[in-house]
XYZ file of C-alpha atoms in Angstrom:
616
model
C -33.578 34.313 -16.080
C -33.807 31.257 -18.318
C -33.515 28.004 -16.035
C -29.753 26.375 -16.831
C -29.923 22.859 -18.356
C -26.939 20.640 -18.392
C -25.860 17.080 -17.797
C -24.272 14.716 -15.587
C -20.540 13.057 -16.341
C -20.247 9.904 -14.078
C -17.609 6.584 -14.159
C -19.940 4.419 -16.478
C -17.812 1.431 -15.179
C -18.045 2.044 -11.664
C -15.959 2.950 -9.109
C -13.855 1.305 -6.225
C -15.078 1.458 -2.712
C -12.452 3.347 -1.033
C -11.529 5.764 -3.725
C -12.095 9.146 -4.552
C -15.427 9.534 -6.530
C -15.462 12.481 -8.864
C -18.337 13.215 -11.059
C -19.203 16.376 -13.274
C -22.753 18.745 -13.933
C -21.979 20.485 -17.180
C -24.517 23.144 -17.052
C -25.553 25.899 -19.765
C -24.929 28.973 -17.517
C -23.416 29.370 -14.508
C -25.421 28.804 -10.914
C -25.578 31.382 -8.279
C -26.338 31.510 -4.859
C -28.879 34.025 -6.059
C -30.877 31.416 -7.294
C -32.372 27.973 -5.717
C -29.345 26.142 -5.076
C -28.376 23.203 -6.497
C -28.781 19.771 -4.649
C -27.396 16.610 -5.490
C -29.320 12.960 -4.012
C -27.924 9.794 -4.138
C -30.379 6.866 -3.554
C -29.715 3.148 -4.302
C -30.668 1.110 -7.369
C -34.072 0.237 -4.905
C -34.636 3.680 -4.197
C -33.272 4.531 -0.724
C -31.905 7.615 -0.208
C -28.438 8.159 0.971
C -28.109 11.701 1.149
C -28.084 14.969 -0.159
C -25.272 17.557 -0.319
C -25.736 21.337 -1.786
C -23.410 21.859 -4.661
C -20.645 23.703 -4.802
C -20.830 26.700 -6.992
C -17.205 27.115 -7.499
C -16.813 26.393 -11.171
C -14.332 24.436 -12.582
C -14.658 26.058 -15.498
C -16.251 26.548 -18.619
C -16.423 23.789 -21.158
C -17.582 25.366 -24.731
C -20.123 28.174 -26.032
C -22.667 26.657 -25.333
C -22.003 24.658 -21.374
C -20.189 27.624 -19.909
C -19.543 26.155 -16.419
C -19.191 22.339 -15.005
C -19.253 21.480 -11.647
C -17.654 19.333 -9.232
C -20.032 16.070 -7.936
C -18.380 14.188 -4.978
C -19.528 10.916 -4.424
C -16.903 9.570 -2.143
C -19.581 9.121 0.498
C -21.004 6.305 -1.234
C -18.883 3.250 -0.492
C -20.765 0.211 -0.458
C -20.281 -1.499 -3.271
C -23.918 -1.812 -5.107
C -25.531 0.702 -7.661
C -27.109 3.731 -7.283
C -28.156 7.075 -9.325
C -27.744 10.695 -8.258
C -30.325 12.887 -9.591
C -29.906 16.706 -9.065
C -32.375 19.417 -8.140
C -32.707 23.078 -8.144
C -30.964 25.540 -10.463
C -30.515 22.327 -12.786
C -32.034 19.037 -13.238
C -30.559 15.573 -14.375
C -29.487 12.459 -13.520
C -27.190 9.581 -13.931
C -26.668 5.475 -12.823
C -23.478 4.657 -11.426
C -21.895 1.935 -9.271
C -19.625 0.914 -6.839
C -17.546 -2.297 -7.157
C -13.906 -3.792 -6.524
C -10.782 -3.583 -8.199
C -10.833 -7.196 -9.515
C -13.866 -6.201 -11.291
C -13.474 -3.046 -12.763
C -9.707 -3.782 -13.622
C -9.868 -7.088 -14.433
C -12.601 -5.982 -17.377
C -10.132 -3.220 -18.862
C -8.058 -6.110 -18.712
C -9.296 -9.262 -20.123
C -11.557 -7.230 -22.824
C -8.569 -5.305 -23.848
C -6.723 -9.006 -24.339
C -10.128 -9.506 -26.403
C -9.650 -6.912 -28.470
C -5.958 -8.022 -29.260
C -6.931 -11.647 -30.384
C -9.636 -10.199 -32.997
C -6.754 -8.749 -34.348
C -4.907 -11.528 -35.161
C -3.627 -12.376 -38.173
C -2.572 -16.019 -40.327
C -3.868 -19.164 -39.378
C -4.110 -19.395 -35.644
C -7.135 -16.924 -35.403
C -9.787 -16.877 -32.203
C -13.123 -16.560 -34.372
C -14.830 -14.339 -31.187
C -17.814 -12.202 -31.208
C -16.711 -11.126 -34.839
C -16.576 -14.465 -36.329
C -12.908 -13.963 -37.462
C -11.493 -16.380 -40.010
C -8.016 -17.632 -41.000
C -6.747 -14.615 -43.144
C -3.267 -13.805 -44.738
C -1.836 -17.275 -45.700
C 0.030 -15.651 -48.683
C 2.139 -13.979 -46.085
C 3.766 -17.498 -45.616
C 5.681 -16.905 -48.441
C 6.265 -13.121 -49.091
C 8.741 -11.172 -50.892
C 11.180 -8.848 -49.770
C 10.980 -5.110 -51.283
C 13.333 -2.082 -51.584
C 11.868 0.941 -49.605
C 9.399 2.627 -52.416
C 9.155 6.196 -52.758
C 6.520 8.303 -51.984
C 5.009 11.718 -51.805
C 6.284 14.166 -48.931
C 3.472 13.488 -45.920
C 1.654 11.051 -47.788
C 2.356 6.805 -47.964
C 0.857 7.375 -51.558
C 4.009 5.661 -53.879
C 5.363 7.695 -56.714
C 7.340 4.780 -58.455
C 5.948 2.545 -61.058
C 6.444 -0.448 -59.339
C 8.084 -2.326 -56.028
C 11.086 -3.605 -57.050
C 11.540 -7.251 -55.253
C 15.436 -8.054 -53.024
C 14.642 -11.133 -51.825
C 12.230 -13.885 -50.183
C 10.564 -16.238 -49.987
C 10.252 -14.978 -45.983
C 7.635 -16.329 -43.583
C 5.685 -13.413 -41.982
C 2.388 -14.880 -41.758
C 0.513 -14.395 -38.590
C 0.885 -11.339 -35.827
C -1.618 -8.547 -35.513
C -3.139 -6.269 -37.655
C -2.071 -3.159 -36.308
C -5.357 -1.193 -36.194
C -8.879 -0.788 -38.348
C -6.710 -1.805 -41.012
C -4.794 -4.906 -42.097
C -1.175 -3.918 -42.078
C 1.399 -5.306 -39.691
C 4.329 -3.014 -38.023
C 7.325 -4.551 -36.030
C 7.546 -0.940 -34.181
C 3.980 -1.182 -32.587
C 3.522 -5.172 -32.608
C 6.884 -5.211 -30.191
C 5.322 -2.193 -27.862
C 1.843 -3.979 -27.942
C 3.490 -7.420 -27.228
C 6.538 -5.571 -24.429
C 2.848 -4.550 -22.753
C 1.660 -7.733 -22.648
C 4.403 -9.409 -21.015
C 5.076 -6.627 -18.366
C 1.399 -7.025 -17.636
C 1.737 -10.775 -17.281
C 5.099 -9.879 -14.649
C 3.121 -7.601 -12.876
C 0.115 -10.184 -11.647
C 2.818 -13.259 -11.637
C 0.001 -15.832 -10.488
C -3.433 -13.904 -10.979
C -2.408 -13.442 -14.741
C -5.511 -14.375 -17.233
C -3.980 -17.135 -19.220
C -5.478 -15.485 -22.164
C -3.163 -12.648 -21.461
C 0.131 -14.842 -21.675
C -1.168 -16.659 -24.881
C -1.611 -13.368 -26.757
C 2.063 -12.162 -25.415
C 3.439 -15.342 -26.720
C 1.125 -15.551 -30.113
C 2.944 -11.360 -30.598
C 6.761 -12.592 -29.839
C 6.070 -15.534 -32.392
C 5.615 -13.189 -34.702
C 8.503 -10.914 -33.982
C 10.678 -14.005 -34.128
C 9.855 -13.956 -38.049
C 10.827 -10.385 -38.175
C 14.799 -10.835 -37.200
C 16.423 -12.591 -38.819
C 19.971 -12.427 -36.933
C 21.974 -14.978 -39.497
C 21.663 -12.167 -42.127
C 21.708 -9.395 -39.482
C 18.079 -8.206 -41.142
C 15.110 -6.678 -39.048
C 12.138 -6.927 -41.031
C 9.970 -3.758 -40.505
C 6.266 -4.285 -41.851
C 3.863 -6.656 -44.045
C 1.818 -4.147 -46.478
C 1.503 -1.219 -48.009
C -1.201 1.738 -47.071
C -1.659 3.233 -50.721
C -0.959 2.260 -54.127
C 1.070 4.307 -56.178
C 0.000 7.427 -57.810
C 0.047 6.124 -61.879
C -2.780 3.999 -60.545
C -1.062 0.730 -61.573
C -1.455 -0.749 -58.373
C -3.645 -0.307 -54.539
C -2.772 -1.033 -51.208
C -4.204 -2.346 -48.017
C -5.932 1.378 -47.737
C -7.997 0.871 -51.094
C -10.388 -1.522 -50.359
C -12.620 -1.735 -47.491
C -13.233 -5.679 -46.725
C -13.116 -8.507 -44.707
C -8.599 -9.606 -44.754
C -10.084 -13.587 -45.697
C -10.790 -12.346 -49.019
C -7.356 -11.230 -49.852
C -5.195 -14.275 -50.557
C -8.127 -14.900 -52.962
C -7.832 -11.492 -54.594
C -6.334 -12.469 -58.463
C -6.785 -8.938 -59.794
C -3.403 -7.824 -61.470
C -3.994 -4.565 -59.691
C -4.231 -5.700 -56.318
C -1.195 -8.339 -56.444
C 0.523 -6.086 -53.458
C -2.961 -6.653 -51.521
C -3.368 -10.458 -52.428
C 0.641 -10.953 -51.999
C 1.523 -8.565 -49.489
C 4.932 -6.441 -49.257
C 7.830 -7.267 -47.306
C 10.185 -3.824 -45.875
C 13.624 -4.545 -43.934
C 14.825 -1.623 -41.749
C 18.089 -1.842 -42.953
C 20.438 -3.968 -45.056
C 21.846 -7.005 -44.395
C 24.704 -6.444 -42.179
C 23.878 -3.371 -41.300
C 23.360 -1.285 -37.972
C 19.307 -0.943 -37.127
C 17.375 2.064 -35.874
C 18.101 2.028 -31.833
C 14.622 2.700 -31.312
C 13.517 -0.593 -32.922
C 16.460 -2.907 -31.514
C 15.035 -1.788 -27.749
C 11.264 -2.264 -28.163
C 11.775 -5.804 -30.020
C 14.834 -6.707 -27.704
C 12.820 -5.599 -24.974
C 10.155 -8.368 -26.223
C 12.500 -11.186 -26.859
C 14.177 -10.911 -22.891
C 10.919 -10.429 -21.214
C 9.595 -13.732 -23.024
C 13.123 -15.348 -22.119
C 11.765 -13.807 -18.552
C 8.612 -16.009 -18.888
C 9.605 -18.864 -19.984
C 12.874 -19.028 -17.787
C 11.637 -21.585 -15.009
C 9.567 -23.656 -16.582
C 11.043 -23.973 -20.529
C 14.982 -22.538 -19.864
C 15.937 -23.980 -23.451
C 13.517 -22.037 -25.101
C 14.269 -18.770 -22.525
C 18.143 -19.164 -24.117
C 17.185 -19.057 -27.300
C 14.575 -15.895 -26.507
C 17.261 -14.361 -25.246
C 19.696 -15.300 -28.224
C 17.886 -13.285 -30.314
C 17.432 -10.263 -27.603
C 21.068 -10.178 -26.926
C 21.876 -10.744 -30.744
C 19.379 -7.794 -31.900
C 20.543 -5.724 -29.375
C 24.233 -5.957 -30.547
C 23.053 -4.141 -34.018
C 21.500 -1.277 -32.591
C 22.786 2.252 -34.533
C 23.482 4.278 -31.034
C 26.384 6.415 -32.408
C 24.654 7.469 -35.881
C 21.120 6.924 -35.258
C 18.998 7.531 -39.019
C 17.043 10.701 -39.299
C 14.112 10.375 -38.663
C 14.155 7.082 -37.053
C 13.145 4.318 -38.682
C 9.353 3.316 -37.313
C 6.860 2.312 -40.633
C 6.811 3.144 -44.498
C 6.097 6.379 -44.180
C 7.529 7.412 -40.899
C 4.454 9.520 -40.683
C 2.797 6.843 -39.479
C 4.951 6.151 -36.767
C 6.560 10.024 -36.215
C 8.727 8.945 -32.810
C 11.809 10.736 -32.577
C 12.992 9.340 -29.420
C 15.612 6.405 -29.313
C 17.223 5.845 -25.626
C 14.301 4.787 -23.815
C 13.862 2.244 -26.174
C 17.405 1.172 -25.151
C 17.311 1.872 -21.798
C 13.851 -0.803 -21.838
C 15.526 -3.779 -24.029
C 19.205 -3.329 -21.869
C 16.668 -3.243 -18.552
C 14.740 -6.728 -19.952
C 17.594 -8.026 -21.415
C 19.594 -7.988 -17.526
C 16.330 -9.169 -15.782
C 16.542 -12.270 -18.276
C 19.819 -12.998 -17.298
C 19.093 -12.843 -13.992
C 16.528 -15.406 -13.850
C 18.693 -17.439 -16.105
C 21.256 -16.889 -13.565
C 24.032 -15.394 -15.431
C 26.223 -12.029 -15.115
C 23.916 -9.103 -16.459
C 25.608 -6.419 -15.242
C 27.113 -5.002 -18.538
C 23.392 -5.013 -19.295
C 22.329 -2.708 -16.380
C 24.913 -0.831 -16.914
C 24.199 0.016 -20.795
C 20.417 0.646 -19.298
C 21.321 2.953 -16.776
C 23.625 5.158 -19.531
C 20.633 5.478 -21.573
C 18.637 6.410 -18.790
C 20.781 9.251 -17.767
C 21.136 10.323 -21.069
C 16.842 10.578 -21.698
C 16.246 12.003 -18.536
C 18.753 14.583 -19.523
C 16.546 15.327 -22.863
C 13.680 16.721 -20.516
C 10.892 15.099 -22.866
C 7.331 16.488 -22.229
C 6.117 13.141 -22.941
C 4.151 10.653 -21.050
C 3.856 6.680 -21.642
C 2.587 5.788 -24.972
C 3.418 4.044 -28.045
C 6.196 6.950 -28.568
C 7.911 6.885 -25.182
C 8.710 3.795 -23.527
C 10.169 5.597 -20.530
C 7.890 4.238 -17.863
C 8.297 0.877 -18.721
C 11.853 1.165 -19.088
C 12.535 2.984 -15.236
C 10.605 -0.061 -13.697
C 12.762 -2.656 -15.479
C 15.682 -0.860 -14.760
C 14.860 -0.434 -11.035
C 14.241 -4.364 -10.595
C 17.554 -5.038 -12.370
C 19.546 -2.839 -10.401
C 18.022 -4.439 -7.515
C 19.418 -7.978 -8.304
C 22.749 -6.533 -9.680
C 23.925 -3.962 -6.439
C 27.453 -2.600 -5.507
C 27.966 -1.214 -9.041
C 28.474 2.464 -9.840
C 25.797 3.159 -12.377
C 24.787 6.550 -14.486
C 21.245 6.737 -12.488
C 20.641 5.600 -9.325
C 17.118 4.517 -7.816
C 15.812 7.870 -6.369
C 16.899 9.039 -10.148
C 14.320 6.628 -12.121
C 11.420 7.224 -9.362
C 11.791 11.047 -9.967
C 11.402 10.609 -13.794
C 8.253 8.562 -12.988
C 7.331 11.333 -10.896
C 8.048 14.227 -13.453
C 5.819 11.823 -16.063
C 2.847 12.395 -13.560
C 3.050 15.465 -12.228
C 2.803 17.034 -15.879
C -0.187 14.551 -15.973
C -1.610 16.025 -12.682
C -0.874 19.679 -13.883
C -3.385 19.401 -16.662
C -5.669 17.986 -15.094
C -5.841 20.359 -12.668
C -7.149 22.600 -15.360
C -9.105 20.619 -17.130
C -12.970 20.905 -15.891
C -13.239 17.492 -16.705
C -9.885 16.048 -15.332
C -8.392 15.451 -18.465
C -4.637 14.410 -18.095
C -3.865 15.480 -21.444
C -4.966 17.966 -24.068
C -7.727 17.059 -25.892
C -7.330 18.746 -28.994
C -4.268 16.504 -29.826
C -3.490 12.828 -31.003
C -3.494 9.821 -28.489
C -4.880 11.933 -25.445
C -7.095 8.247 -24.691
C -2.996 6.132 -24.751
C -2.012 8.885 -22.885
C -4.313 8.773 -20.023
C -4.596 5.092 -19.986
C -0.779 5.429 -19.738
C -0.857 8.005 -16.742
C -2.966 5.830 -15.252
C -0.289 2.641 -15.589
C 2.439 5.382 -14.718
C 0.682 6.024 -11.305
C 0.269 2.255 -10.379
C 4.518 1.945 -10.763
C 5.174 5.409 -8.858
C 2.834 4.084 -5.933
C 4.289 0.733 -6.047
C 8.113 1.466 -6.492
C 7.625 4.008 -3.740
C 4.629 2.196 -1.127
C 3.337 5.334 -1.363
C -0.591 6.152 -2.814
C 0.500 9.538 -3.502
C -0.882 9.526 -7.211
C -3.750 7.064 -6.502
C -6.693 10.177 -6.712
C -5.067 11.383 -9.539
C -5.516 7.640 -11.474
C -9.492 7.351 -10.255
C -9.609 10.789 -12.135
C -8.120 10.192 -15.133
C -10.113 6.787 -15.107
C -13.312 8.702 -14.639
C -12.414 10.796 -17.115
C -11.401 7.483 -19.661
C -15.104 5.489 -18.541
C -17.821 8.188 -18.879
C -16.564 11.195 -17.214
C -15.809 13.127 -20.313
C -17.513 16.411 -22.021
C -19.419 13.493 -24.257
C -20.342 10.371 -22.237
C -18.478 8.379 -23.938
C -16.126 5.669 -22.755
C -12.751 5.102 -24.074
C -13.398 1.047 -24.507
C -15.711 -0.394 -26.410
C -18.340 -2.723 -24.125
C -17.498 -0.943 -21.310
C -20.269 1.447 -19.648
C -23.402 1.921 -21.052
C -22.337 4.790 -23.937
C -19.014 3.663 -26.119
C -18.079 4.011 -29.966
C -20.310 2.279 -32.124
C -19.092 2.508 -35.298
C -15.410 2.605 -34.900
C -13.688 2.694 -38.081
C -12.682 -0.924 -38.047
C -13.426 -3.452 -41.026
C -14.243 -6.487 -39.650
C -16.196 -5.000 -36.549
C -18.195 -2.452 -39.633
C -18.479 -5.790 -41.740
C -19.267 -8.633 -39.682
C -22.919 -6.483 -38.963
C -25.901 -8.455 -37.218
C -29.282 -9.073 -38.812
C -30.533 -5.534 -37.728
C -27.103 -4.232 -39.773
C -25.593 -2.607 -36.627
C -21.896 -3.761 -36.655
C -21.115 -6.469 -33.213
C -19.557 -5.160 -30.180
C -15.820 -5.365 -31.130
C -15.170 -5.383 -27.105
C -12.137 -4.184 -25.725
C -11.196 -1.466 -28.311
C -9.545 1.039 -27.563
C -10.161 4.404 -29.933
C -8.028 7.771 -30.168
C -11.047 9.527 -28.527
C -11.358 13.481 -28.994
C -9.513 15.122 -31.596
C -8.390 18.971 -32.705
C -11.432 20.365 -34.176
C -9.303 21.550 -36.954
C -8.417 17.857 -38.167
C -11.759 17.875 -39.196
C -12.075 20.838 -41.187
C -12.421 19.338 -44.669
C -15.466 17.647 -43.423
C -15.524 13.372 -42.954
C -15.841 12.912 -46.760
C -17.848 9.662 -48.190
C -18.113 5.666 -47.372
C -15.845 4.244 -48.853
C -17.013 1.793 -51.331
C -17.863 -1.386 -49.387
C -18.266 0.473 -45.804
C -21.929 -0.663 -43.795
C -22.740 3.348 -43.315
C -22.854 3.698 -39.490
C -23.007 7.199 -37.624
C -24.182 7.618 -34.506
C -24.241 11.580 -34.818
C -28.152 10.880 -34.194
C -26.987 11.129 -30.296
C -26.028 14.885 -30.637
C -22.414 14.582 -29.673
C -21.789 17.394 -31.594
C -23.436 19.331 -28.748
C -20.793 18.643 -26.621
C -18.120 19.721 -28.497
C -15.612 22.560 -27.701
C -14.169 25.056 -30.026
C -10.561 23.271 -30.344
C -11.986 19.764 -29.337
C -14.699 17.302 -30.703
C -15.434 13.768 -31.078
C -16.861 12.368 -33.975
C -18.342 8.158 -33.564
C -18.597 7.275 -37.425
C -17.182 4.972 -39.463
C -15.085 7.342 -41.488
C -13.722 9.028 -38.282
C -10.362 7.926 -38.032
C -9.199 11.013 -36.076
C -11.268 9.973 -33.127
C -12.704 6.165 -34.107
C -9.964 4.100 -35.395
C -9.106 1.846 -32.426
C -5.121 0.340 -32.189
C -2.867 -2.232 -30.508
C -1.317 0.207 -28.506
C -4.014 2.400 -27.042
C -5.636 -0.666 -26.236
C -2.354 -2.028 -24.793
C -2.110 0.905 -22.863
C -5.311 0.141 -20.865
C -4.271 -3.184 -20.549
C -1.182 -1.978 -18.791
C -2.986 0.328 -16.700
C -5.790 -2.297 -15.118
C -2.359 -4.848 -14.962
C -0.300 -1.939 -12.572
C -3.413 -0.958 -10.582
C -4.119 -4.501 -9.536
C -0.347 -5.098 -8.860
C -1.442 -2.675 -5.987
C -4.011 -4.855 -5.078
C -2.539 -8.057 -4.188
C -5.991 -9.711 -2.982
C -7.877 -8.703 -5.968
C -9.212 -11.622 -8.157
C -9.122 -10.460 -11.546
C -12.491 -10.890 -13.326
């Protein structure tokens, strides 16, 4: 019988001492006891062996055509912290590196790289050159104008009128974050990005990276812009993707460059790229999408929260415009669909009262710590609550469902404001955390790989970085480490432990994306032409195989051509999943604020376990 080949899955980060240490043999044909068995050795970095276990040969499952079983590879033995490299022997031969370290240091990188990630994609004037040499970029945004809504083609942001038609401005929007490997600027994800930041900040009080509360503060200066609550307006994004379809015009999504060129840009063509667009979510005076008035109310209060002690005049006036945004929130006749980007295709969410449930929640806490009444606040939180939970969403935490975040706010509020008969209770919010993970655990327990989430689907990398955020609250709301196994899985699975060996973040491990679909990290290339290490990105990771059935199509004029299909990945694809590192990838390569929030969120609730970790 042909001899099985296969390959070893580890943590490229590392793991923590004390933890459950999960690796995985993806092998070409299943082993049997009929042939030499399978060993495993683990031997330190100098060469000392530790020991060696027989593998088990209950499969976990087959992984594609072509690796039809995996294996598990339990390395919980190993717990001093140090590197080392398991090699196996027998019906299959490979080997891997892997360490063992503390939580300061493997959480504190997801943490402070993921920050790094969010200041290269800053936008205006108060830019952090970094590795990628940004520069000032956007300045025309200083002075934009206001447009009505354009129209566009059904399931496309292509426009079908002849031109923007212009309501009003000059408006100040410069500065904020581009959203992801493009240059446009959304109020929907810059409010969950910057809501992620803060909560992260709350969690580590002390230990908090200043670099962490800068960036929270540089995304809530923005979103200040955004609302304007003397005209009752809630400006919704800076930029258009597409031109429109006569051809008279281009958006941000027509050129591939560096975003310092733009304000220099005098083509007549490109006048929405050179003077970018200005949407409002509704009109002046009227109600606002509920979904939006929560995330960026939700921002506002937890910056009020921040700033309470040491600059109370400014926390007031934070929570002015919480509690005045809040007011104008469309809960009785929410629009259909809800109101997220230009097209809402960008942004599909379709859920509203966790949004609500977080800004009431953040709004409360504020007024605690400003020490006034907040109890018509947790009250309004808890209502929503009751009503989400009774919506039985299948979702988990990610840019779409705020639920997680919302159910810890909610539970420190109530906690300050007792003796009042609310809609939820305590034990109410810790089972919805609970439901969140067990559907987490569920699929993973089917996944050979310990997946938490399909991987033929959008967002399965936000997701799991999510889970793993979600886990860190249960355990810590409860005392409990009940999910704790479950979040070194799933963060396995993120770092390394996946079908491909690749790692969710870029700079972290030894195998992560290359050549994300990202301008300035493609553009700003070193001498050899390879693009810098944009560190801290977070990409979509593996996609449906069938969002890539009309092929990647060409660079698009400007693009540095980088593919690293040279490293076979394709070999580890499934028949429903792949994943794809290339420039033109944007199913699996564009990174975003809020996958890359979501790890920050997740290395921020892990260490809130750990109060003795340092972060690094």
């Amino acid at each position: 019988m042909t001899t099985a080949t296969g390959v070893l899955r580890l943590n490229q980060q590392g793991y923590l001492a004390g933890e459950a240490k999960q690796g995985r043999l993806m092998v070409t044909r299943p082993l049997t006891a009929s042939h030499s068995p399978t060993t495993y050795t683990v031997t330190t970095d100098a060469g000392r062996r530790l020991f060696t276990h027989t593998l088990s040969l209950r499969s976990l499952g087959a992984w594609s055509q072509h690796y039809r079983a995996v294996y598990a590879v339990d390395l919980t033995a190993v717990r001093r912290p140090g590197r080392y490299r398991v090699t196996t022997a027998g019906g299959v031969s490979t080997s891997a590196g892997f360490e063992v370290s503390d939580a300061g240091t493997i959480y504190g990188a997801l943490l402070t790289d993921g920050v790094a990630f969010d200041q290269t994609q800053r936008d205006g004037r108060n830019v952090i050159p970094g590795a990628l040499s940004r520069k000032p970029s956007h300045l025309n945004d200083a002075s934009a104008t206001l447009y009505e809504w354009p129209t566009m083609e059904t399931d496309s942001d292509l426009i079908t009128d002849a031109d923007l038609t212009p309501v009003g401005g000059p408006l100040n929007v410069e500065g904020g974050w581009f959203d992801a490997g493009d240059y446009l600027k959304f109020t929907h994800s810059t409010a969950y990005a910057d809501v992620v930041l803060y909560s992260s900040a709350r969690l580590l009080g002390g230990r908090a990276p200043k670099s962490l509360v800068s960036e929270a503060r540089h995304g809530e200066t923005w979103l200040e812009k955004m609302w304007d609550p003397t005209t009752g307006i809630l400006y919704l994004q800076v930029g258009i993707g597409s031109g429109n379809q006569a051809g008279t015009f281009t958006g941000d999504h027509d050129h591939w460059r560096l975003p310092e060129v733009d304000d220099h840009n005098s083509a007549a063509a490109d006048r929405y790229v050179s003077h970018r667009p200005v949407f409002a979510a509704n009109q002046p005076g009227e109600l606002i999408s509920p979904n939006l008035v929560g995330r960026v109310s939700a921002a506002f209060a937890l910056a009020a929260q921040a700033d309470a002690n040491g600059h109370p005049a400014r926390a007031r006036h934070e929570l002015a415009m919480a509690t005045s945004l809040y007011a104008k929130a469309a809960v009785n006749h929410p629009p259909s669909p809800l109101v997220t980007a230009l097209p809402h295709a960008f942004y599909p969410e379709d859920t509203w009262r966790d949004d609500m449930q977080l800004g009431a929640a953040e709004i409360a806490l504020a007024l605690q710590r400003l020490h006034q009444p907040s109890g018509r606040y947790v009250r309004d939180s808890a209502g929503f609550a009751k009503g989400f939970i009774a919506e039985h969403s299948t979702d988990t935490l990610n840019l779409y469902d705020t639920a997680a975040l919302a159910d810890v706010a909610l539970s420190q509020a109530m906690a300050h404001s007792p003796g009042r008969h609310l809609a939820v209770g305590r034990a109410d919010l810790v089972a919805d955390l609970r439901h969140q993970l067990e559907r987490g655990v569920a699929h993973s327990r089917v996944d050979p790989f310990g997946a938490p989430a399909a991987t033929d689907d959008f967002d399965v990398n936000s997701h799991a970085f999510g889970l793993i955020a979600t886990a860190g609250f249960y355990d810590g709301l409860t005392g409990t480490n009940r999910f704790a196994s479950f979040a070194s899985t799933v963060r396995t699975w993120l770092l390394g432990g996946d079908p491909w060996g690749v790692t969710a973040m870029v700079g972290v491990g030894d195998r992560f994306p290359q050549c994300m679909q990202h301008q300035v990290a493609n553009l700003n290339g070193h001498s050899d032409g390879t693009p810098p290490v944009d560190v801290g990105a977070v990409v979509n990771g593996p996609n449906g195989a069938e969002n890539f059935d009309g092929g990647l199509g060409g660079f698009q004029q400007g693009m540095v051509h980088c593919t690293s299909n040279a490293d076979h990945l394709t070999q580890y694809d499934s028949a429903t999943s792949r994943y794809v590192d290339d420039v033109r990838s944007w199913q699996t390569d564009e990174p975003a604020l809020d996958m890359t929030g979501a790890a920050i969120l997740a290395a921020a609730a892990q260490l809130h376990l750990r109060p003795t970790a340092t972060v690094r």
